[in-house]
PDB file of C-alpha atoms in Angstrom:
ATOM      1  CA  UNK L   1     -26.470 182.512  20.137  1.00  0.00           C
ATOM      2  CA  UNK L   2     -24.652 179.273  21.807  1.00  0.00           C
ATOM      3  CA  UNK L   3     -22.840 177.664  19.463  1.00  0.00           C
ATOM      4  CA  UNK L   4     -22.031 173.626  20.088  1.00  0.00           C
ATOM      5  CA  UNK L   5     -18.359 173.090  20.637  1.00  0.00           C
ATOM      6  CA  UNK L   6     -16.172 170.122  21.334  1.00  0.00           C
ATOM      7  CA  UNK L   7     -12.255 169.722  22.496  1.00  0.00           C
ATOM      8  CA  UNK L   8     -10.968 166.426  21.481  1.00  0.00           C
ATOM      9  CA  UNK L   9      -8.213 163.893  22.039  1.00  0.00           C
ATOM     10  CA  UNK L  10      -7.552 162.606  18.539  1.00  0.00           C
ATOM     11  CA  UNK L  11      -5.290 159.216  18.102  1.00  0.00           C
ATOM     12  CA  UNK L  12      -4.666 158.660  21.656  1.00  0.00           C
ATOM     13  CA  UNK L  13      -3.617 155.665  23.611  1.00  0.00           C
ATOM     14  CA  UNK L  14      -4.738 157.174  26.782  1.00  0.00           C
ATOM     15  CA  UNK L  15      -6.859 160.537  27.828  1.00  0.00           C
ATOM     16  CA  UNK L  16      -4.367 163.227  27.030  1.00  0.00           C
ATOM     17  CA  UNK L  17      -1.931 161.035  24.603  1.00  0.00           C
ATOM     18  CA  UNK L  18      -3.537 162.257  21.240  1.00  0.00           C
ATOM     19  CA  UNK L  19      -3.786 165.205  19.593  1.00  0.00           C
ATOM     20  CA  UNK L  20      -5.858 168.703  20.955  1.00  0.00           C
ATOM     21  CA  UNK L  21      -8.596 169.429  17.999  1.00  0.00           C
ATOM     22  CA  UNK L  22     -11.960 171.816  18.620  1.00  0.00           C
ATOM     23  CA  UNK L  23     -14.547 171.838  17.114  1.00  0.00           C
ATOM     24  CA  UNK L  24     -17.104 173.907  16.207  1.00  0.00           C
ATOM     25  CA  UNK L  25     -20.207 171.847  15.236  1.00  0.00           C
ATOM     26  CA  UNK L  26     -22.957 174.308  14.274  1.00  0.00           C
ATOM     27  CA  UNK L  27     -21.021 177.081  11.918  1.00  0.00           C
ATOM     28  CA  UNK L  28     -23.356 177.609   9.136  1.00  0.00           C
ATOM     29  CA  UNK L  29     -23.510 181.344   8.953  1.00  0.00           C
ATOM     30  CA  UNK L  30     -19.699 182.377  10.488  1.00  0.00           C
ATOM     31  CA  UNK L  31     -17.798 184.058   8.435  1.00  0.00           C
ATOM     32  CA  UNK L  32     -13.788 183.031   7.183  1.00  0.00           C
ATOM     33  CA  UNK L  33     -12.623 185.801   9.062  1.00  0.00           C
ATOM     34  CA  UNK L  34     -14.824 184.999  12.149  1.00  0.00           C
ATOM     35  CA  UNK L  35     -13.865 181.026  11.864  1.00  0.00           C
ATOM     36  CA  UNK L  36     -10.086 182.193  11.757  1.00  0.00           C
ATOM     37  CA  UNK L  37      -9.871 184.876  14.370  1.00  0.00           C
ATOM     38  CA  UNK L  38     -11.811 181.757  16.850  1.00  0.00           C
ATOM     39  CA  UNK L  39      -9.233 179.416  15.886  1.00  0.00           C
ATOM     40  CA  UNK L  40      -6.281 181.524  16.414  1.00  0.00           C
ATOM     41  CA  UNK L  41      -8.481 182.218  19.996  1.00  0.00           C
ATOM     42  CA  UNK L  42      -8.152 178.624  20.195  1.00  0.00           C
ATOM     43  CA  UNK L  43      -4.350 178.598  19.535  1.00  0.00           C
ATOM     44  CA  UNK L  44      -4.694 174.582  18.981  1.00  0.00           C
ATOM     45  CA  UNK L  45      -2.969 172.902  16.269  1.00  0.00           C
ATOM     46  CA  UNK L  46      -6.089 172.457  14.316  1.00  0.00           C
ATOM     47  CA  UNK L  47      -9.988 173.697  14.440  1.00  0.00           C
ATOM     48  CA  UNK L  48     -12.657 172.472  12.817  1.00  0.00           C
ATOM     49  CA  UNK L  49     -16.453 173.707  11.647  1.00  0.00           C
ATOM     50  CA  UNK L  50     -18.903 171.614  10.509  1.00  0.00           C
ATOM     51  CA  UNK L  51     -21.521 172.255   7.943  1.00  0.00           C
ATOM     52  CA  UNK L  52     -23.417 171.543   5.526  1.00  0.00           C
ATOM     53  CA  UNK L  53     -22.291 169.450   2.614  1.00  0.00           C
ATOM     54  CA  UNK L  54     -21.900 171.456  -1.118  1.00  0.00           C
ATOM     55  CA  UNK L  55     -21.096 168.349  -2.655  1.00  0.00           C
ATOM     56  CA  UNK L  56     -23.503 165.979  -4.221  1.00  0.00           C
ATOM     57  CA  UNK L  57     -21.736 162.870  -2.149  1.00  0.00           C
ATOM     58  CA  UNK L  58     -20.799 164.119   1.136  1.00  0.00           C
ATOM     59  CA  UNK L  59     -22.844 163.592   4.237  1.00  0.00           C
ATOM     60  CA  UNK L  60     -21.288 166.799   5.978  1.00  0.00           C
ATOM     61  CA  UNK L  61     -18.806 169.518   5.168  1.00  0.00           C
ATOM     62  CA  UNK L  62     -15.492 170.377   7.609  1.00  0.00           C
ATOM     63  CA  UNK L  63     -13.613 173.026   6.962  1.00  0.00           C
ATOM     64  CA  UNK L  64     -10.256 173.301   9.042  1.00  0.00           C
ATOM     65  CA  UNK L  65      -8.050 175.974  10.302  1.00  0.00           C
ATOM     66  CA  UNK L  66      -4.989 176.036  11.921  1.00  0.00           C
ATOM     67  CA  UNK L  67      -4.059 179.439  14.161  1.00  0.00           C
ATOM     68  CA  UNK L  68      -3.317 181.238  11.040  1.00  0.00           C
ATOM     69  CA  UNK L  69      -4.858 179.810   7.703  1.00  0.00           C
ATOM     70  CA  UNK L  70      -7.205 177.694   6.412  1.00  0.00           C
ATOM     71  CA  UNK L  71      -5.730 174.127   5.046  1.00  0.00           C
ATOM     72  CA  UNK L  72      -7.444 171.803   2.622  1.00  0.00           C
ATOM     73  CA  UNK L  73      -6.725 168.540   4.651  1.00  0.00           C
ATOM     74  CA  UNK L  74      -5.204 167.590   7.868  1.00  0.00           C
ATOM     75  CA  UNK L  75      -5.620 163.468   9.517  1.00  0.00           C
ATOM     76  CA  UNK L  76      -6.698 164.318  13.038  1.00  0.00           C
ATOM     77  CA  UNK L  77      -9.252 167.200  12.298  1.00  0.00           C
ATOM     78  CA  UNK L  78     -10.452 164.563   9.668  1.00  0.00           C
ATOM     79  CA  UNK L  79     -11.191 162.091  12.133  1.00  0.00           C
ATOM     80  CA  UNK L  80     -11.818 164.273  14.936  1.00  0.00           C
ATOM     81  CA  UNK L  81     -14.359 165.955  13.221  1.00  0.00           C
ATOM     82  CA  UNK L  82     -16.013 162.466  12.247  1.00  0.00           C
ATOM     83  CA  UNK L  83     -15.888 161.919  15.650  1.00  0.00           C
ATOM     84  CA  UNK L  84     -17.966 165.166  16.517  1.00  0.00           C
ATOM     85  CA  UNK L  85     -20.771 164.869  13.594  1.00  0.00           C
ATOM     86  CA  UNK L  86     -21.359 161.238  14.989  1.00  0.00           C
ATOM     87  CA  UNK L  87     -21.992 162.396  18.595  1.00  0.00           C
ATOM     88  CA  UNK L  88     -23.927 165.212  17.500  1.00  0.00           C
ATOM     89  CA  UNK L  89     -26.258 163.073  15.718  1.00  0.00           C
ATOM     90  CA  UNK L  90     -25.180 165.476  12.454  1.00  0.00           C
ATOM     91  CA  UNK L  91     -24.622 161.654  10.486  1.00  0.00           C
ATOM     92  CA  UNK L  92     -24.972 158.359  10.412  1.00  0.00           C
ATOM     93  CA  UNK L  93     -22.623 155.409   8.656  1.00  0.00           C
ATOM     94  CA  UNK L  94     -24.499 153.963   5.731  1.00  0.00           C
ATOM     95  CA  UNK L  95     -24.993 149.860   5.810  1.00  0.00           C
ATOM     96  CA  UNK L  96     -21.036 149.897   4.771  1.00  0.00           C
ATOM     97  CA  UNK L  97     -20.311 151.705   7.865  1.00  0.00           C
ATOM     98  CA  UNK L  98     -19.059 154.542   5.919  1.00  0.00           C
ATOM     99  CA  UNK L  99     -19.742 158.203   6.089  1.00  0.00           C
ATOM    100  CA  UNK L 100     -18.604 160.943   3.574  1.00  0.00           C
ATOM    101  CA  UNK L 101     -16.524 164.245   4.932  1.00  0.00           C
ATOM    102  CA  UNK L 102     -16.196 167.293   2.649  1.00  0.00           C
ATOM    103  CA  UNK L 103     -13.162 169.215   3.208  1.00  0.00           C
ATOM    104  CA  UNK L 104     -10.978 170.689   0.467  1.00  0.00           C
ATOM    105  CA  UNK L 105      -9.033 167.733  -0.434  1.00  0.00           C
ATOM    106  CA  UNK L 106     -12.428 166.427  -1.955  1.00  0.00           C
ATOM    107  CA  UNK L 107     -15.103 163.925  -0.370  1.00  0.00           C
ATOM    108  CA  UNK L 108     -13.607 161.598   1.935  1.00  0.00           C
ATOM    109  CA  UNK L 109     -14.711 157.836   3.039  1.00  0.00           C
ATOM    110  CA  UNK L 110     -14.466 157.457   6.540  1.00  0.00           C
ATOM    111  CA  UNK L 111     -14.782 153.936   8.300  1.00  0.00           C
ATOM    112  CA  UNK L 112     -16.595 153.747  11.638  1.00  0.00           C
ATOM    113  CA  UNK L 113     -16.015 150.630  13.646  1.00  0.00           C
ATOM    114  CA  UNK L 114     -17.547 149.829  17.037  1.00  0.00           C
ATOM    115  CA  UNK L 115     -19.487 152.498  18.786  1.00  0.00           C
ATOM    116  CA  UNK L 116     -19.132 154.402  22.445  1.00  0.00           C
ATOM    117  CA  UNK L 117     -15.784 154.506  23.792  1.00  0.00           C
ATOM    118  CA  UNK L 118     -14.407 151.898  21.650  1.00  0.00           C
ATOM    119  CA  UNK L 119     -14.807 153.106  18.752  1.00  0.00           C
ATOM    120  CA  UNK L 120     -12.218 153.430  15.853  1.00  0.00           C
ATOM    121  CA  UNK L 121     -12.707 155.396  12.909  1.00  0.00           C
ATOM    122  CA  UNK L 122     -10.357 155.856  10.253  1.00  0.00           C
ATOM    123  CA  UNK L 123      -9.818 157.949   6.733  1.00  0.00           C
ATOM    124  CA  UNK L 124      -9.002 156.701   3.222  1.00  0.00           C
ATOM    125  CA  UNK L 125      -5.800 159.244   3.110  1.00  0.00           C
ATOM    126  CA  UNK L 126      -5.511 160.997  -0.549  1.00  0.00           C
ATOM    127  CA  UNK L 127      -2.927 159.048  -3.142  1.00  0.00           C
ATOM    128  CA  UNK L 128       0.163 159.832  -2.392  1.00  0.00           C
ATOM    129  CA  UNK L 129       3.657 160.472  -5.072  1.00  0.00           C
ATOM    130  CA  UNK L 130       6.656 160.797  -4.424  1.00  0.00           C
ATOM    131  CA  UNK L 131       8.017 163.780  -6.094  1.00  0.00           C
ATOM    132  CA  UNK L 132      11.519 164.754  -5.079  1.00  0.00           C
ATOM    133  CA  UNK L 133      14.337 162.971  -3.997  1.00  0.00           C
ATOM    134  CA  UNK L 134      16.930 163.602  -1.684  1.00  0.00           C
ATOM    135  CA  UNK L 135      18.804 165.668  -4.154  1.00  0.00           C
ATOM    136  CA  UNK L 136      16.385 168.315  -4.217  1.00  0.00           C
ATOM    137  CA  UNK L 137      16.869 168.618  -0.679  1.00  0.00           C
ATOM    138  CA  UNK L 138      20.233 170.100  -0.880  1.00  0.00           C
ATOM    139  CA  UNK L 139      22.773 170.513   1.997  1.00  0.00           C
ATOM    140  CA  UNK L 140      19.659 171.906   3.872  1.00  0.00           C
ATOM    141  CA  UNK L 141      18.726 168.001   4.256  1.00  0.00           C
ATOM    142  CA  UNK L 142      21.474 167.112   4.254  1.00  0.00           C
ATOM    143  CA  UNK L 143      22.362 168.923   6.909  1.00  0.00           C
ATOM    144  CA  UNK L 144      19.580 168.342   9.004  1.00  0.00           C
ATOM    145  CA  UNK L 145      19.932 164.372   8.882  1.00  0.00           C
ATOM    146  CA  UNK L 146      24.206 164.802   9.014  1.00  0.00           C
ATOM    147  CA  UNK L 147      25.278 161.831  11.149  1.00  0.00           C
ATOM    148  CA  UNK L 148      22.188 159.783  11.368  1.00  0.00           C
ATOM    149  CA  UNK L 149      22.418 156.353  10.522  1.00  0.00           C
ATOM    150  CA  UNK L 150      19.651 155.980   7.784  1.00  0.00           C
ATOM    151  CA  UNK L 151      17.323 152.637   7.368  1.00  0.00           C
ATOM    152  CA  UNK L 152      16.209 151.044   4.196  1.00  0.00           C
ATOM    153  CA  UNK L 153      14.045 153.775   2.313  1.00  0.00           C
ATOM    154  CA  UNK L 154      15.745 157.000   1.114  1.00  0.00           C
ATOM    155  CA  UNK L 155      15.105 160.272   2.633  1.00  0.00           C
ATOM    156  CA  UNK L 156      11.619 161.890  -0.670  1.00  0.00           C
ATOM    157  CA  UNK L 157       9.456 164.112  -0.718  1.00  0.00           C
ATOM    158  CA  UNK L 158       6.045 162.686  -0.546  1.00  0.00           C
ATOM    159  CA  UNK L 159       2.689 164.494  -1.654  1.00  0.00           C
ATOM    160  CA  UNK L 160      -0.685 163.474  -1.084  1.00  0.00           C
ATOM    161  CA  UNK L 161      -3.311 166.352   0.695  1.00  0.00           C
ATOM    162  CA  UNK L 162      -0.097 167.692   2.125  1.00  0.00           C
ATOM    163  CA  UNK L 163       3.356 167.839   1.145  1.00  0.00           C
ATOM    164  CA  UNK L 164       6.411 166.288   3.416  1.00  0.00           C
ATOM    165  CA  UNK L 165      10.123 164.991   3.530  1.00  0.00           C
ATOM    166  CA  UNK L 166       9.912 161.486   5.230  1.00  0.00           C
ATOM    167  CA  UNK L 167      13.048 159.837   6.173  1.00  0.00           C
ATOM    168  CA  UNK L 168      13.936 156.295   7.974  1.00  0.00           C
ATOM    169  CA  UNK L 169      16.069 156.053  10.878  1.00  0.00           C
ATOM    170  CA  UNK L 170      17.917 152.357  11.246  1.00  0.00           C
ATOM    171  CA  UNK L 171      17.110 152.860  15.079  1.00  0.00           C
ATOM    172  CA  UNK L 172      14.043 153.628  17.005  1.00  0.00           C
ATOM    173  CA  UNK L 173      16.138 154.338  19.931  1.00  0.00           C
ATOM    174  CA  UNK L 174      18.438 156.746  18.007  1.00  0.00           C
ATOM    175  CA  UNK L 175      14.786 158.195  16.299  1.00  0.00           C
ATOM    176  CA  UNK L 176      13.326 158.850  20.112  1.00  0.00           C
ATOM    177  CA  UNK L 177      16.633 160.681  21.493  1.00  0.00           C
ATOM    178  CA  UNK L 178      17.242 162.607  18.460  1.00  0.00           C
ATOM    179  CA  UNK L 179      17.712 166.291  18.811  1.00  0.00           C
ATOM    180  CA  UNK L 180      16.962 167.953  15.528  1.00  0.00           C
ATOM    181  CA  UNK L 181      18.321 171.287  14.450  1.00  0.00           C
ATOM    182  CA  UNK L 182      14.679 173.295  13.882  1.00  0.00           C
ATOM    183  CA  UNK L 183      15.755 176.424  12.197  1.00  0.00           C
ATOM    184  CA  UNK L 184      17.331 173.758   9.855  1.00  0.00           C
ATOM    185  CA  UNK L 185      13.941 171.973   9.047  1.00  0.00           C
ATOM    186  CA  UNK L 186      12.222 175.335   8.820  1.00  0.00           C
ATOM    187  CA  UNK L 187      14.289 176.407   5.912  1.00  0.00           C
ATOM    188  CA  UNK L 188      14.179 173.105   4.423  1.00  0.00           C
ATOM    189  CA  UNK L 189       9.831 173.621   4.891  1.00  0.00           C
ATOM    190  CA  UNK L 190      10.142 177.152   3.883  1.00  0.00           C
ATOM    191  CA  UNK L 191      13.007 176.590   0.686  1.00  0.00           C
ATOM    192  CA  UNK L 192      11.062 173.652  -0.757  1.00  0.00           C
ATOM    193  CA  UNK L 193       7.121 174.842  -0.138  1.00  0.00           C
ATOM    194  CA  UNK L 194       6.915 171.490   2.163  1.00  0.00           C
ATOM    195  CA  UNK L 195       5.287 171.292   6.104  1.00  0.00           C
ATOM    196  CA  UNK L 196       8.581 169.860   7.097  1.00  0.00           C
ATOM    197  CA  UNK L 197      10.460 166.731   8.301  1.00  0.00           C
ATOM    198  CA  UNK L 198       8.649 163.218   9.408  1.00  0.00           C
ATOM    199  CA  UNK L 199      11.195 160.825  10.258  1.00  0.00           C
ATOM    200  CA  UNK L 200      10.399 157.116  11.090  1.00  0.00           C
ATOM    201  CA  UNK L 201      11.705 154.222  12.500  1.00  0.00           C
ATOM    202  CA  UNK L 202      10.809 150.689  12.776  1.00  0.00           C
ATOM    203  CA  UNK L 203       9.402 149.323  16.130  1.00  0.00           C
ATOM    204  CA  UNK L 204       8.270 145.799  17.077  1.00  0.00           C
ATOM    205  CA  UNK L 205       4.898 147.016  16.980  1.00  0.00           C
ATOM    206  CA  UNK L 206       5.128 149.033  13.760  1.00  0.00           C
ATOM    207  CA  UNK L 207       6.465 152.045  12.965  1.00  0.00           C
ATOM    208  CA  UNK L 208       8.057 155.004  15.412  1.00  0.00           C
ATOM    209  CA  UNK L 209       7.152 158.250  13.966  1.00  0.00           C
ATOM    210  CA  UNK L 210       8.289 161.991  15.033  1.00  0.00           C
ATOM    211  CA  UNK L 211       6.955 164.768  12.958  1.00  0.00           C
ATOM    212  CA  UNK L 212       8.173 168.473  12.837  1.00  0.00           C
ATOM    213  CA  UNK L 213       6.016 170.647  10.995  1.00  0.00           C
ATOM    214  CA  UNK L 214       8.229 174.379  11.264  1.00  0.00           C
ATOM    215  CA  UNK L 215       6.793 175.070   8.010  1.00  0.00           C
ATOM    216  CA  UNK L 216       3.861 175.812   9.657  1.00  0.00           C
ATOM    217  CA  UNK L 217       5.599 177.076  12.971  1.00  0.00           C
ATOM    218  CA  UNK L 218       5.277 173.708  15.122  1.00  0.00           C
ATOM    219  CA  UNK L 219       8.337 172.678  17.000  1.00  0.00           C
ATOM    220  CA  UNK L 220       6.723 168.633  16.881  1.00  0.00           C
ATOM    221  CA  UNK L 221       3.509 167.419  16.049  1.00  0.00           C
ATOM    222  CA  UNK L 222       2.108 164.572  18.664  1.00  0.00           C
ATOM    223  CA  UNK L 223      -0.497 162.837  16.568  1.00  0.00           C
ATOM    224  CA  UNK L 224       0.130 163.175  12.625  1.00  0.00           C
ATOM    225  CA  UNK L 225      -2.324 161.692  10.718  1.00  0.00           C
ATOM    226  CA  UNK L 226      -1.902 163.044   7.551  1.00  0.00           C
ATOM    227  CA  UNK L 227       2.227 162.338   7.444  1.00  0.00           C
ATOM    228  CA  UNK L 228       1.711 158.967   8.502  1.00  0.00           C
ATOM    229  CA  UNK L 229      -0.466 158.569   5.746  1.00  0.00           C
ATOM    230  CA  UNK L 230       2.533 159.764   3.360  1.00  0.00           C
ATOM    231  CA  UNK L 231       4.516 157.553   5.205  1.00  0.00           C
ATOM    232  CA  UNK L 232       2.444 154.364   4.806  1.00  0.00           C
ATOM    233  CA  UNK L 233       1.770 155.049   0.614  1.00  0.00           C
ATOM    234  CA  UNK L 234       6.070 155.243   0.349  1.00  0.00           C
ATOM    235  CA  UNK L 235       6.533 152.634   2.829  1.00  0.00           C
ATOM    236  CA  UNK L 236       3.574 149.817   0.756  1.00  0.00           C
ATOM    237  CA  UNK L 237       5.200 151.003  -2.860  1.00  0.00           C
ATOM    238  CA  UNK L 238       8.572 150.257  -1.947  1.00  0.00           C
ATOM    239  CA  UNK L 239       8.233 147.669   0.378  1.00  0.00           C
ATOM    240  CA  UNK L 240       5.967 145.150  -0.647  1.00  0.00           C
ATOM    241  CA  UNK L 241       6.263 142.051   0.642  1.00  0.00           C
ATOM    242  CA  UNK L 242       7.849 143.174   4.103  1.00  0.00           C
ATOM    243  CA  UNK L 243       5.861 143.166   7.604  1.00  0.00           C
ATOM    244  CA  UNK L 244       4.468 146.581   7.061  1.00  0.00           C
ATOM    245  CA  UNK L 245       3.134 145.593   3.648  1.00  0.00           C
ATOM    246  CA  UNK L 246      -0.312 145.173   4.945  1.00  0.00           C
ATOM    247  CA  UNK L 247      -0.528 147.391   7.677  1.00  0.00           C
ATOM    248  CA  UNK L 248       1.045 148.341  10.932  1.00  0.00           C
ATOM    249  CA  UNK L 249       0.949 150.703  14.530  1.00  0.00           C
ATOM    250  CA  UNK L 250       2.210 153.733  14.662  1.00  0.00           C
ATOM    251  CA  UNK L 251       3.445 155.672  18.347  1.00  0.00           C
ATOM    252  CA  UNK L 252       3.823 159.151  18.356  1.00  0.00           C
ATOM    253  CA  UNK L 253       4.229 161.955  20.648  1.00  0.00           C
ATOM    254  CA  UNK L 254       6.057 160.101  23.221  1.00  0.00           C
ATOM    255  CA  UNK L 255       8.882 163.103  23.077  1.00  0.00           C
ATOM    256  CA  UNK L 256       6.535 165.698  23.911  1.00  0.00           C
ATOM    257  CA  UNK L 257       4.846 164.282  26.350  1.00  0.00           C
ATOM    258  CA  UNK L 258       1.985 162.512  24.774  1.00  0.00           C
ATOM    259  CA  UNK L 259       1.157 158.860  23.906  1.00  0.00           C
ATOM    260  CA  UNK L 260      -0.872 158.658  20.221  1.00  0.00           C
ATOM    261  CA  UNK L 261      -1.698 155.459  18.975  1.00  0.00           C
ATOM    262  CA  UNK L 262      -2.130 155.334  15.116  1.00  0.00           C
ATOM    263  CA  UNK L 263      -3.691 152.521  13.014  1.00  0.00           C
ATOM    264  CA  UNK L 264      -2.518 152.092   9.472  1.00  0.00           C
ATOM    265  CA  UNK L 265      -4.381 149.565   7.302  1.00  0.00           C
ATOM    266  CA  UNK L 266      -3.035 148.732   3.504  1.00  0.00           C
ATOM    267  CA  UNK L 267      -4.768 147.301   1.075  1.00  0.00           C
ATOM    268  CA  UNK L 268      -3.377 148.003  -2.613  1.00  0.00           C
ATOM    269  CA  UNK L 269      -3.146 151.331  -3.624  1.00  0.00           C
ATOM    270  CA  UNK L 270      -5.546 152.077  -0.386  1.00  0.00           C
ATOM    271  CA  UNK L 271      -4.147 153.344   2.803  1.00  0.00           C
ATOM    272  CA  UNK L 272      -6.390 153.973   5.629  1.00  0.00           C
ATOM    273  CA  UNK L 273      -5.520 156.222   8.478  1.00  0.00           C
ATOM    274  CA  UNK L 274      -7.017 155.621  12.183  1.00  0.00           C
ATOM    275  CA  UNK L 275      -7.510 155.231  15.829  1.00  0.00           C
ATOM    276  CA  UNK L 276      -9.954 156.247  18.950  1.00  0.00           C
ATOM    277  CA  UNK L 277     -10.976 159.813  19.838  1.00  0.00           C
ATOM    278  CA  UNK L 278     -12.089 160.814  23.206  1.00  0.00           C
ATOM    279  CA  UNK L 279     -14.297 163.848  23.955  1.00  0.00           C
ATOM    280  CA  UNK L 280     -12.455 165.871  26.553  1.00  0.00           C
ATOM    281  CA  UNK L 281     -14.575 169.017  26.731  1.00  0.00           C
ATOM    282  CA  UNK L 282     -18.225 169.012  25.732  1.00  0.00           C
ATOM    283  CA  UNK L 283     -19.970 172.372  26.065  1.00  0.00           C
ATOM    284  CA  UNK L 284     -21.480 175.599  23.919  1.00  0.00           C
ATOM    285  CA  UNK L 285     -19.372 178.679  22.622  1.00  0.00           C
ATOM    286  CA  UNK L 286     -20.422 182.249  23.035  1.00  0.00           C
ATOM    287  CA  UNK L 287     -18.425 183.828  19.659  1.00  0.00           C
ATOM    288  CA  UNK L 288     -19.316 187.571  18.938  1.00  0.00           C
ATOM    289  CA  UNK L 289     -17.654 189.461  16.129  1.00  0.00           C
ATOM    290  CA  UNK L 290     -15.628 192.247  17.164  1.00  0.00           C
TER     291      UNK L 290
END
């Protein structure tokens, strides 16, 4: 039987600046092992498969894979798969312009603003705590970050959905032409049961952001909506009354070739994560078990 499938573009600027996600929209009825061996098939960062809700609240259910486990939550499947049920007619926003997203971080708001190609939708990320400091980092950090000039936050480990260690750069230009050492990060992922290393920098627009997620076996991340989600809870607790305070833009990717645009909103304790998606491929899959 066809299956509906979608490749997307998730937080991009332009058609090929975001993030790769597919997306499987009909799934009911595959298997772990079958959803896993087609997203390792896939060999994109993340795939999705929508399906029917479990919980009580939630409008749909997405489960998401990367090419070699399932993960609870991730910020571009979250959106991208928003994206997908909307186009599929799977859900409609309520008068609030909200729908619900299972995944297994919990029930999700997501925002949908504007419709066709303009639209923006964007995720209430999970709280977020720090809880470790650069101490806990050892000369493994400290390594990794020896000789960059640090900004105003301290290098912490922030958790919230996922687990990273965000650190500030003083300069974006420094932050864009850095060379980090990746076997370094890796065993600073693998030592401290973290994805890895965001590191951030502020921009006249916002916020510069590189992500490297070894911990999971990616050199860099283009499009991280999840981290910058992290990055926005540590950035609104410790920096309150500052420009970013209330919200900012994030760019991403530009070091690997791609050009994400990512949309942070504050307000509180609230941090929503968001931006455009554009539907690159649009088509059926023909899956058989082996």
């Amino acid at each position: 039987m066809s299956i509906r499938y979608k490749q997307l573009d998730v937080f991009a600027a332009r058609h090929g600046g975001g993030n790769p996600l597919g997306v499987v929209i009909d799934a009911d009825g595959w298997s772990d092992a079958r959803m896993q061996r087609f997203a390792h098939w896939t060999n994109l960062v993340e795939t999705t498969f929508l399906l029917p809700p479990t919980a009580a609240k939630a409008d749909y259910r997405a489960r998401i894979f990367t090419p070699s486990k399932e993960i609870p939550f991730a910020g571009h499947p979250t959106i991208g798969s928003a994206h997908a049920a909307l186009d599929a007619g799977l859900v409609r926003p309520g008068a609030d312009g909200i729908v619900w997203q299972e995944c297994g971080a919990g029930v999700l708001p997501i925002l949908v603003e504007g419709d066709g190609a303009t639209r923006e939708l964007f995720v209430q990320a999970p709280k977020a705590r720090v809880v470790r400091d650069a101490g806990c980092g050892g000369e493994t950090l400290s390594s990794v970050l020896y000789g960059i000039r640090l900004g105003a936050l301290p290098p912490v480990c922030v958790e919230g959905g996922r687990r990273w260690w965000v650190a500030e750069f003083a300069d974006e230009a420094d932050l864009r032409t850095w060379h980090p050492d990746h076997a370094a990060i890796r065993a600073l992922a693998l030592a401290t049961d973290t994805l890895g290393l965001c590191v951030f920098a502020r921009s006249p627009e916002g916020l510069a952001v590189r992500a490297f997620p070894a911990g999971v076996g990616i050199v860099e991340d283009p499009a991280s909506g999840a981290a910058n989600g992290l990055i926005a809870a540590y950035v609104a607790t410790h920096d309150t009354s500052g420009t970013l305070s209330r919200g900012y833009v994030v760019s991403q990717g530009r070091e690997v070739g791609h050009d994400a645009r990512i949309i942070i909103r504050i307000d509180g304790d609230d941090v929503w994560v968001g931006g455009r998606t554009n539907t690159i491929v649009d088509g059926v899959v023909d899956w058989r078990d082996a």
